Amino acid sequence: MDGRDGGENMGRQRQISPPPAYSRILPDFLQSVNLKYVKLGYHYLITHLLTLLLIPLMAMILVEASRTNPEDVRQLWIHLQYNLVSVLVCSVVLVFGSTVYIMTRPRPVYLVDYACYRAPDELAAPYAKFMEHSRLSGRFDEAALEFQRKILERSGLGEETYAPASMHLIPPRPSMAAAREEAEQVMFGALDVLFKNASVKPKDIGILVVNCSLFNPTPSLSAMIVNKYKLRGNILSYNLGGMGCSAGVIAIDLARDMLQVHRGTYAVVVSTENITQNWYFGNKKSMLIPNCLFRVGGAAVLLSNKSSDRSRSKYKLVHVVRTHRGADDKAFRCVYQEQDDSGTVGVSLSKDLMAIAGGALKTNITTLGPLVLPISEQLLFFATLVAKKVFNNSKIKPYIPDFKLAFEHFCIHAGGRAVIDELEKNLQLLPSHVEPSRMTLHRFGNTSSSSIWYELAYIEAKGRMRKGNRVWQIAFGSGFKCNSAVWQALRNVKPSPRSPWEDCIHRSLGQKGFQIKWSSEVETRFWVLNPEFTSTSLLSLHDQLGT
C-alpha cells in the first residue's frame, strides 16, 4: 500500500466515521426552550417564594426546640412567675387587639344565588322580523333601514333575542303603561325564580337595590317590588338611574357597603333596562345603534352576610373596583341621551367610544392589578416600567400583565362584538375566555347591566365552575365608567333550576350526518382552521347549523 492509498483510506475513514455518541444526547436549548414555560416556572417560584424561605426557618426552630431539656423549660416557667405583671399586660393587649380586629374587619359577603329573566318565545325578534317591523312602522327612511341592517349583520346577535311586546305591534305603541308592564315582567320574573331557588321569604330581605338606567317612573321600580312582594316596612331600598350598563356592579358595591353596617341580613340586587320607551324612531345613525343591540333582560341577585349561609352560597365577593372618567368632556358625552334635529329622543353613541372605554379599562386594571395579580406579574410589570424610565427608551414596550394567572373565568359586558373583540385582544385572552360573552350577546343580545349574570350562568351551565375559581366581571357604562367585580367560587357550582340556558346550552352543530357539540374547543378549532372567520360569521354559522 503506498502513501496515496493510505491517505485515500484515511480520508474515506474520516468521511464515514460516525459522530460521537454524546453529540445528540442533549437538545439545543436555545432552539427548544419555550418562553411560555420559563414564565410559568418564574410565576411558580415567585408565588411560593415566601413558603420556600419559611421552610428553612421552621427547620431551624424545630432543631433548636429538639435541643431543649426539661431544666430549660423549668427555668422559663420560674422566670414567667416572677414577671406576672408583664404576662398580664401582654395578655390584655393580645385579647384587646384580637377583639378590635374581629369587630372591625370587613364582613364577608356571599352570593347565595341569582336568577336571570328569560322572555317568552313569542317575544323573539329575529332579523327578518326586526327589519320588517322597522320598515312597516313608517318612521325610518331607506338609509336608516339599510344602516340598521348592516349593524345587525355585524352585531353578533342571533335570531332568538327578545324585544318588548309593544315593539311587536304594527305600528309600535310605546307608552308608560307598556313600559311598566315590561319592567314588571322582567323584575318579577327574575325575583320569582330567585326566591324559589334560594328558599328565602321576601319578608327576610333587609336591603333592596334596583338599577335601571333609562326608565325611572314614580313610584320607583324599587317601590314596585316592595308593593308586589309586601316587603317589610323598615327595608332599606335604593333606586339607581341613569348609570348605564355598568350600574349592576355599582349596585353590588352599594349592597356590599350596606351589608357591612347591618348584621345578619339579606340584600337583593335587581339589574335591568327598559326598552319600551327608549326605542329611537329617528334617522340619526349614531342614535340607531342601540335599537340594534339592546334587548329585553334582567337579573336578580341574593347577597348575604350571615356566616351560616356560606355553606349554601355559590360565591364570595372578593373585590369591587370602580373607575369614573366623567371629569373628561369626551368621556362624559360618549354615551349621551339627547334629541335629534327633529326632536326625537334617543341615546347617541360617539365614534370615540372604544378609545374612551380602553382608557377607562386601563385605569381600572391599574387599580385592580395589585389586588389580584400574583407577585411575579407585578414584579415583571414594575421592572419593565423602571427600565423604560431609567433608559428613556421608547422601544421598550410596557409589559401587559397576564390576567389569566389571576382569573379562571371572564364575564365581559356583552355590549357588542367590538367591545368583546378589543378586550380579547388587549388582555391577550383565548377564545374560550370570551366565549360566555359572545354566546350571551348571540343568544340574548345586549341586556345592559344584567349581561354579566347571563355570562356567569353560561359558565355554570357548561359545568366549568370549580371550587376556588375566580371570576372577573367587567362592565362599561355611560358617564363614562368601567367597573369590576371579583368573585371566588365556594364550591363546584352547578346551574340553578330554571337557568336561562337550560334548554339551549347543549345545542349542537349538525350538517351532512355529523354532529359536534358547540363548545370552546369547537370554536377555537374553527378560528384556527378558518382565521378569516369573524365572531359574527362564526355565530351565524352556529345559527344555521343548529336547527
Tab-separated table of N, CA, C and O in Angstrom, residues 28-116:
chain	number	residue	atom	x	y	z
A	28	ASP	N	-30.667	21.225	21.682
A	28	ASP	CA	-30.186	22.598	21.623
A	28	ASP	C	-31.179	23.470	22.392
A	28	ASP	O	-32.248	23.809	21.910
A	29	PHE	N	-30.838	23.834	23.635
A	29	PHE	CA	-31.781	24.534	24.495
A	29	PHE	C	-32.165	25.893	23.936
A	29	PHE	O	-33.300	26.357	24.127
A	30	LEU	N	-31.246	26.526	23.260
A	30	LEU	CA	-31.570	27.847	22.718
A	30	LEU	C	-32.675	27.768	21.686
A	30	LEU	O	-33.426	28.718	21.457
A	31	GLN	N	-32.778	26.597	21.015
A	31	GLN	CA	-33.805	26.423	19.998
A	31	GLN	C	-35.092	25.819	20.567
A	31	GLN	O	-36.170	26.014	20.024
A	32	SER	N	-34.965	25.056	21.661
A	32	SER	CA	-36.118	24.284	22.126
A	32	SER	C	-36.846	24.899	23.308
A	32	SER	O	-37.979	24.537	23.581
A	33	VAL	N	-36.219	25.784	24.062
A	33	VAL	CA	-36.876	26.337	25.253
A	33	VAL	C	-38.028	27.233	24.838
A	33	VAL	O	-37.866	28.119	23.998
A	34	ASN	N	-39.186	26.987	25.423
A	34	ASN	CA	-40.386	27.790	25.155
A	34	ASN	C	-40.506	28.847	26.236
A	34	ASN	O	-40.556	28.537	27.435
A	35	LEU	N	-40.537	30.091	25.832
A	35	LEU	CA	-40.585	31.189	26.798
A	35	LEU	C	-41.802	31.091	27.705
A	35	LEU	O	-41.773	31.504	28.860
A	36	LYS	N	-42.881	30.509	27.190
A	36	LYS	CA	-44.114	30.388	27.993
A	36	LYS	C	-43.846	29.578	29.257
A	36	LYS	O	-44.297	29.934	30.345
A	37	TYR	N	-43.053	28.492	29.118
A	37	TYR	CA	-42.802	27.636	30.268
A	37	TYR	C	-41.788	28.269	31.222
A	37	TYR	O	-41.853	28.050	32.435
A	38	VAL	N	-40.865	29.036	30.688
A	38	VAL	CA	-39.942	29.778	31.547
A	38	VAL	C	-40.730	30.759	32.411
A	38	VAL	O	-40.515	30.873	33.621
A	39	LYS	N	-41.677	31.456	31.792
A	39	LYS	CA	-42.504	32.416	32.517
A	39	LYS	C	-43.366	31.710	33.563
A	39	LYS	O	-43.544	32.206	34.675
A	40	LEU	N	-43.883	30.528	33.216
A	40	LEU	CA	-44.718	29.781	34.150
A	40	LEU	C	-43.900	29.334	35.361
A	40	LEU	O	-44.356	29.440	36.508
A	41	GLY	N	-42.677	28.850	35.090
A	41	GLY	CA	-41.808	28.468	36.197
A	41	GLY	C	-41.450	29.647	37.081
A	41	GLY	O	-41.412	29.533	38.316
A	42	TYR	N	-41.184	30.802	36.445
A	42	TYR	CA	-40.895	32.022	37.201
A	42	TYR	C	-42.082	32.406	38.078
A	42	TYR	O	-41.925	32.789	39.238
A	43	HIS	N	-43.284	32.265	37.529
A	43	HIS	CA	-44.501	32.581	38.283
A	43	HIS	C	-44.627	31.693	39.521
A	43	HIS	O	-44.911	32.169	40.625
A	44	TYR	N	-44.391	30.389	39.352
A	44	TYR	CA	-44.482	29.473	40.488
A	44	TYR	C	-43.426	29.795	41.540
A	44	TYR	O	-43.686	29.745	42.747
A	45	LEU	N	-42.213	30.110	41.094
A	45	LEU	CA	-41.126	30.414	42.019
A	45	LEU	C	-41.447	31.627	42.873
A	45	LEU	O	-41.328	31.593	44.105
A	46	ILE	N	-41.870	32.719	42.234
A	46	ILE	CA	-42.148	33.948	42.965
A	46	ILE	C	-43.378	33.795	43.859
A	46	ILE	O	-43.403	34.267	45.003
A	47	THR	N	-44.392	33.098	43.356
A	47	THR	CA	-45.618	32.927	44.131
A	47	THR	C	-45.357	32.164	45.422
A	47	THR	O	-45.922	32.468	46.474
A	48	HIS	N	-44.479	31.160	45.368
A	48	HIS	CA	-44.207	30.332	46.539
A	48	HIS	C	-42.879	30.704	47.208
A	48	HIS	O	-42.334	29.915	47.985
A	49	LEU	N	-42.377	31.911	46.912
A	49	LEU	CA	-41.089	32.323	47.458
A	49	LEU	C	-41.128	32.391	48.983
A	49	LEU	O	-40.205	31.937	49.665
A	50	LEU	N	-42.208	32.944	49.544
A	50	LEU	CA	-42.306	33.071	50.999
A	50	LEU	C	-42.311	31.694	51.659
A	50	LEU	O	-41.655	31.479	52.680
A	51	THR	N	-43.037	30.759	51.051
A	51	THR	CA	-43.067	29.394	51.595
A	51	THR	C	-41.677	28.762	51.559
A	51	THR	O	-41.244	28.118	52.528
A	52	LEU	N	-40.985	28.969	50.443
A	52	LEU	CA	-39.649	28.393	50.312
A	52	LEU	C	-38.678	28.986	51.330
A	52	LEU	O	-37.779	28.294	51.827
A	53	LEU	N	-38.836	30.269	51.675
A	53	LEU	CA	-37.972	30.904	52.668
A	53	LEU	C	-38.336	30.479	54.083
A	53	LEU	O	-37.467	30.409	54.970
A	54	LEU	N	-39.617	30.217	54.329
A	54	LEU	CA	-40.056	29.841	55.674
A	54	LEU	C	-39.673	28.411	56.037
A	54	LEU	O	-39.518	28.091	57.215
A	55	ILE	N	-39.524	27.551	55.029
A	55	ILE	CA	-39.184	26.145	55.321
A	55	ILE	C	-37.851	26.021	56.071
A	55	ILE	O	-37.788	25.353	57.117
A	56	PRO	N	-36.754	26.660	55.615
A	56	PRO	CA	-35.505	26.577	56.394
A	56	PRO	C	-35.648	27.187	57.789
A	56	PRO	O	-35.081	26.662	58.746
A	57	LEU	N	-36.398	28.294	57.902
A	57	LEU	CA	-36.585	28.931	59.201
A	57	LEU	C	-37.305	27.994	60.175
A	57	LEU	O	-36.903	27.860	61.342
A	58	MET	N	-38.369	27.352	59.702
A	58	MET	CA	-39.100	26.413	60.549
A	58	MET	C	-38.223	25.219	60.923
A	58	MET	O	-38.299	24.714	62.057
A	59	ALA	N	-37.387	24.789	60.003
A	59	ALA	CA	-36.491	23.671	60.292
A	59	ALA	C	-35.502	24.043	61.406
A	59	ALA	O	-35.241	23.239	62.326
A	60	MET	N	-34.973	25.287	61.359
A	60	MET	CA	-34.044	25.740	62.396
A	60	MET	C	-34.733	25.808	63.757
A	60	MET	O	-34.161	25.425	64.779
A	61	ILE	N	-35.984	26.290	63.766
A	61	ILE	CA	-36.730	26.388	65.031
A	61	ILE	C	-36.967	25.002	65.624
A	61	ILE	O	-36.818	24.787	66.835
A	62	LEU	N	-37.329	24.040	64.770
A	62	LEU	CA	-37.577	22.678	65.247
A	62	LEU	C	-36.291	22.042	65.782
A	62	LEU	O	-36.311	21.325	66.800
A	63	VAL	N	-35.158	22.314	65.122
A	63	VAL	CA	-33.879	21.773	65.598
A	63	VAL	C	-33.537	22.332	66.975
A	63	VAL	O	-33.130	21.598	67.890
A	64	GLU	N	-33.726	23.651	67.157
A	64	GLU	CA	-33.442	24.269	68.457
A	64	GLU	C	-34.381	23.753	69.540
A	64	GLU	O	-33.992	23.536	70.690
A	65	ALA	N	-35.662	23.557	69.172
A	65	ALA	CA	-36.627	23.051	70.149
A	65	ALA	C	-36.281	21.635	70.587
A	65	ALA	O	-36.497	21.253	71.742
A	66	SER	N	-35.762	20.845	69.649
A	66	SER	CA	-35.396	19.463	69.991
A	66	SER	C	-34.231	19.405	70.975
A	66	SER	O	-34.047	18.417	71.676
A	67	ARG	N	-33.423	20.469	71.031
A	67	ARG	CA	-32.269	20.507	71.947
A	67	ARG	C	-32.647	20.974	73.347
A	67	ARG	O	-31.834	20.959	74.255
A	68	THR	N	-33.887	21.442	73.533
A	68	THR	CA	-34.320	21.958	74.832
A	68	THR	C	-34.561	20.800	75.794
A	68	THR	O	-35.246	19.829	75.462
A	69	ASN	N	-33.995	20.918	77.013
A	69	ASN	CA	-34.188	19.870	78.024
A	69	ASN	C	-35.187	20.337	79.075
A	69	ASN	O	-35.534	21.525	79.129
A	70	PRO	N	-35.677	19.466	79.931
A	70	PRO	CA	-36.666	19.837	80.961
A	70	PRO	C	-36.213	20.952	81.879
A	70	PRO	O	-37.019	21.765	82.351
A	71	GLU	N	-34.923	21.030	82.161
A	71	GLU	CA	-34.421	22.074	83.047
A	71	GLU	C	-34.616	23.463	82.432
A	71	GLU	O	-34.948	24.435	83.133
A	72	ASP	N	-34.417	23.560	81.121
A	72	ASP	CA	-34.639	24.845	80.431
A	72	ASP	C	-36.093	25.258	80.514
A	72	ASP	O	-36.398	26.445	80.714
A	73	VAL	N	-37.017	24.308	80.377
A	73	VAL	CA	-38.442	24.616	80.474
A	73	VAL	C	-38.782	25.088	81.889
A	73	VAL	O	-39.562	26.039	82.067
A	74	ARG	N	-38.208	24.447	82.927
A	74	ARG	CA	-38.493	24.840	84.319
A	74	ARG	C	-37.992	26.249	84.606
A	74	ARG	O	-38.656	27.047	85.264
A	75	GLN	N	-36.812	26.593	84.096
A	75	GLN	CA	-36.266	27.929	84.292
A	75	GLN	C	-37.130	29.000	83.621
A	75	GLN	O	-37.335	30.082	84.163
A	76	LEU	N	-37.671	28.665	82.439
A	76	LEU	CA	-38.557	29.606	81.747
A	76	LEU	C	-39.825	29.849	82.552
A	76	LEU	O	-40.308	30.984	82.659
A	77	TRP	N	-40.385	28.785	83.157
A	77	TRP	CA	-41.593	28.911	83.973
A	77	TRP	C	-41.343	29.781	85.203
A	77	TRP	O	-42.160	30.619	85.580
A	78	ILE	N	-40.197	29.582	85.865
A	78	ILE	CA	-39.843	30.395	87.038
A	78	ILE	C	-39.710	31.859	86.644
A	78	ILE	O	-40.172	32.769	87.354
A	79	HIS	N	-39.098	32.103	85.498
A	79	HIS	CA	-38.929	33.486	85.018
A	79	HIS	C	-40.281	34.162	84.802
A	79	HIS	O	-40.468	35.336	85.149
A	80	LEU	N	-41.248	33.418	84.223
A	80	LEU	CA	-42.579	33.984	83.974
A	80	LEU	C	-43.317	34.260	85.282
A	80	LEU	O	-44.075	35.225	85.389
A	81	GLN	N	-43.109	33.408	86.331
A	81	GLN	CA	-43.769	33.607	87.616
A	81	GLN	C	-43.348	34.927	88.251
A	81	GLN	O	-44.144	35.615	88.898
A	82	TYR	N	-42.079	35.263	88.127
A	82	TYR	CA	-41.568	36.493	88.721
A	82	TYR	C	-41.852	37.726	87.854
A	82	TYR	O	-41.492	38.841	88.224
A	83	ASN	N	-42.439	37.528	86.679
A	83	ASN	CA	-42.815	38.648	85.781
A	83	ASN	C	-44.305	38.569	85.444
A	83	ASN	O	-44.706	38.656	84.286
A	84	LEU	N	-45.127	38.359	86.489
A	84	LEU	CA	-46.559	38.171	86.306
A	84	LEU	C	-47.222	39.397	85.679
A	84	LEU	O	-48.120	39.285	84.841
A	85	VAL	N	-46.777	40.582	86.081
A	85	VAL	CA	-47.367	41.820	85.549
A	85	VAL	C	-47.157	41.910	84.037
A	85	VAL	O	-48.073	42.248	83.281
A	86	SER	N	-45.956	41.590	83.607
A	86	SER	CA	-45.672	41.636	82.165
A	86	SER	C	-46.535	40.646	81.405
A	86	SER	O	-47.051	40.950	80.322
A	87	VAL	N	-46.731	39.450	81.986
A	87	VAL	CA	-47.563	38.442	81.333
A	87	VAL	C	-48.999	38.916	81.223
A	87	VAL	O	-49.665	38.772	80.181
A	88	LEU	N	-49.524	39.527	82.335
A	88	LEU	CA	-50.904	40.011	82.304
A	88	LEU	C	-51.094	41.136	81.295
A	88	LEU	O	-52.092	41.176	80.560
A	89	VAL	N	-50.132	42.055	81.232
A	89	VAL	CA	-50.227	43.170	80.283
A	89	VAL	C	-50.218	42.651	78.844
A	89	VAL	O	-51.029	43.063	78.004
A	90	CYS	N	-49.328	41.728	78.566
A	90	CYS	CA	-49.273	41.159	77.213
A	90	CYS	C	-50.571	40.432	76.857
A	90	CYS	O	-51.072	40.532	75.728
A	91	SER	N	-51.147	39.738	77.836
A	91	SER	CA	-52.401	39.004	77.593
A	91	SER	C	-53.547	39.971	77.311
A	91	SER	O	-54.350	39.741	76.403
A	92	VAL	N	-53.616	41.065	78.102
A	92	VAL	CA	-54.685	42.057	77.890
A	92	VAL	C	-54.563	42.698	76.510
A	92	VAL	O	-55.553	42.865	75.789
A	93	VAL	N	-53.330	43.062	76.141
A	93	VAL	CA	-53.114	43.669	74.828
A	93	VAL	C	-53.505	42.712	73.710
A	93	VAL	O	-54.137	43.092	72.722
A	94	LEU	N	-53.151	41.436	73.869
A	94	LEU	CA	-53.468	40.433	72.860
A	94	LEU	C	-54.976	40.247	72.721
A	94	LEU	O	-55.508	40.220	71.591
A	95	VAL	N	-55.676	40.165	73.863
A	95	VAL	CA	-57.133	39.982	73.817
A	95	VAL	C	-57.816	41.210	73.234
A	95	VAL	O	-58.722	41.104	72.404
A	96	PHE	N	-57.360	42.402	73.659
A	96	PHE	CA	-57.949	43.645	73.156
A	96	PHE	C	-57.731	43.791	71.652
A	96	PHE	O	-58.648	44.132	70.899
A	97	GLY	N	-56.517	43.512	71.196
A	97	GLY	CA	-56.228	43.612	69.767
A	97	GLY	C	-57.041	42.633	68.947
A	97	GLY	O	-57.554	42.973	67.868
A	98	SER	N	-57.184	41.402	69.454
A	98	SER	CA	-57.979	40.404	68.745
A	98	SER	C	-59.438	40.825	68.660
A	98	SER	O	-60.092	40.649	67.617
A	99	THR	N	-59.954	41.395	69.729
A	99	THR	CA	-61.351	41.849	69.744
A	99	THR	C	-61.570	42.980	68.747
A	99	THR	O	-62.554	42.979	67.984
A	100	VAL	N	-60.653	43.946	68.738
A	100	VAL	CA	-60.770	45.070	67.798
A	100	VAL	C	-60.721	44.575	66.358
A	100	VAL	O	-61.498	45.013	65.499
A	101	TYR	N	-59.820	43.631	66.084
A	101	TYR	CA	-59.704	43.087	64.721
A	101	TYR	C	-60.989	42.390	64.302
A	101	TYR	O	-61.493	42.610	63.191
A	102	ILE	N	-61.538	41.573	65.191
A	102	ILE	CA	-62.754	40.827	64.859
A	102	ILE	C	-63.925	41.772	64.643
A	102	ILE	O	-64.758	41.572	63.742
A	103	MET	N	-64.005	42.837	65.432
A	103	MET	CA	-65.134	43.768	65.325
A	103	MET	C	-65.039	44.681	64.116
A	103	MET	O	-66.066	45.131	63.597
A	104	THR	N	-63.815	45.000	63.667
A	104	THR	CA	-63.650	45.988	62.598
A	104	THR	C	-63.316	45.377	61.239
A	104	THR	O	-63.364	46.090	60.232
A	105	ARG	N	-63.005	44.108	61.183
A	105	ARG	CA	-62.647	43.517	59.891
A	105	ARG	C	-63.873	43.497	58.975
A	105	ARG	O	-65.015	43.384	59.444
A	106	PRO	N	-63.677	43.628	57.661
A	106	PRO	CA	-64.816	43.579	56.733
A	106	PRO	C	-65.541	42.240	56.819
A	106	PRO	O	-64.905	41.184	56.840
A	107	ARG	N	-66.849	42.315	56.865
A	107	ARG	CA	-67.631	41.082	56.911
A	107	ARG	C	-67.683	40.469	55.516
A	107	ARG	O	-67.908	41.180	54.540
A	108	PRO	N	-67.511	39.175	55.424
A	108	PRO	CA	-67.601	38.547	54.100
A	108	PRO	C	-69.018	38.661	53.539
A	108	PRO	O	-70.002	38.562	54.280
A	109	VAL	N	-69.105	38.878	52.243
A	109	VAL	CA	-70.397	38.969	51.550
A	109	VAL	C	-70.504	37.784	50.613
A	109	VAL	O	-69.636	37.572	49.755
A	110	TYR	N	-71.566	37.020	50.771
A	110	TYR	CA	-71.762	35.806	49.992
A	110	TYR	C	-72.877	35.990	48.969
A	110	TYR	O	-73.889	36.634	49.249
A	111	LEU	N	-72.664	35.416	47.793
A	111	LEU	CA	-73.711	35.369	46.777
A	111	LEU	C	-74.413	34.026	46.937
A	111	LEU	O	-73.871	32.987	46.562
A	112	VAL	N	-75.600	34.069	47.513
A	112	VAL	CA	-76.337	32.835	47.779
A	112	VAL	C	-76.824	32.220	46.467
A	112	VAL	O	-76.623	31.047	46.196
A	113	ASP	N	-77.465	33.046	45.630
A	113	ASP	CA	-77.970	32.580	44.344
A	113	ASP	C	-78.365	33.796	43.511
A	113	ASP	O	-78.418	34.928	44.025
A	114	TYR	N	-78.641	33.564	42.254
A	114	TYR	CA	-79.112	34.628	41.371
A	114	TYR	C	-79.976	34.002	40.288
A	114	TYR	O	-79.940	32.786	40.058
A	115	ALA	N	-80.762	34.834	39.627
A	115	ALA	CA	-81.651	34.342	38.571
A	115	ALA	C	-81.690	35.364	37.442
A	115	ALA	O	-81.678	36.580	37.688
A	116	CYS	N	-81.725	34.870	36.214
A	116	CYS	CA	-81.809	35.727	35.025
A	116	CYS	C	-83.170	35.521	34.355
A	116	CYS	O	-83.647	34.386	34.238
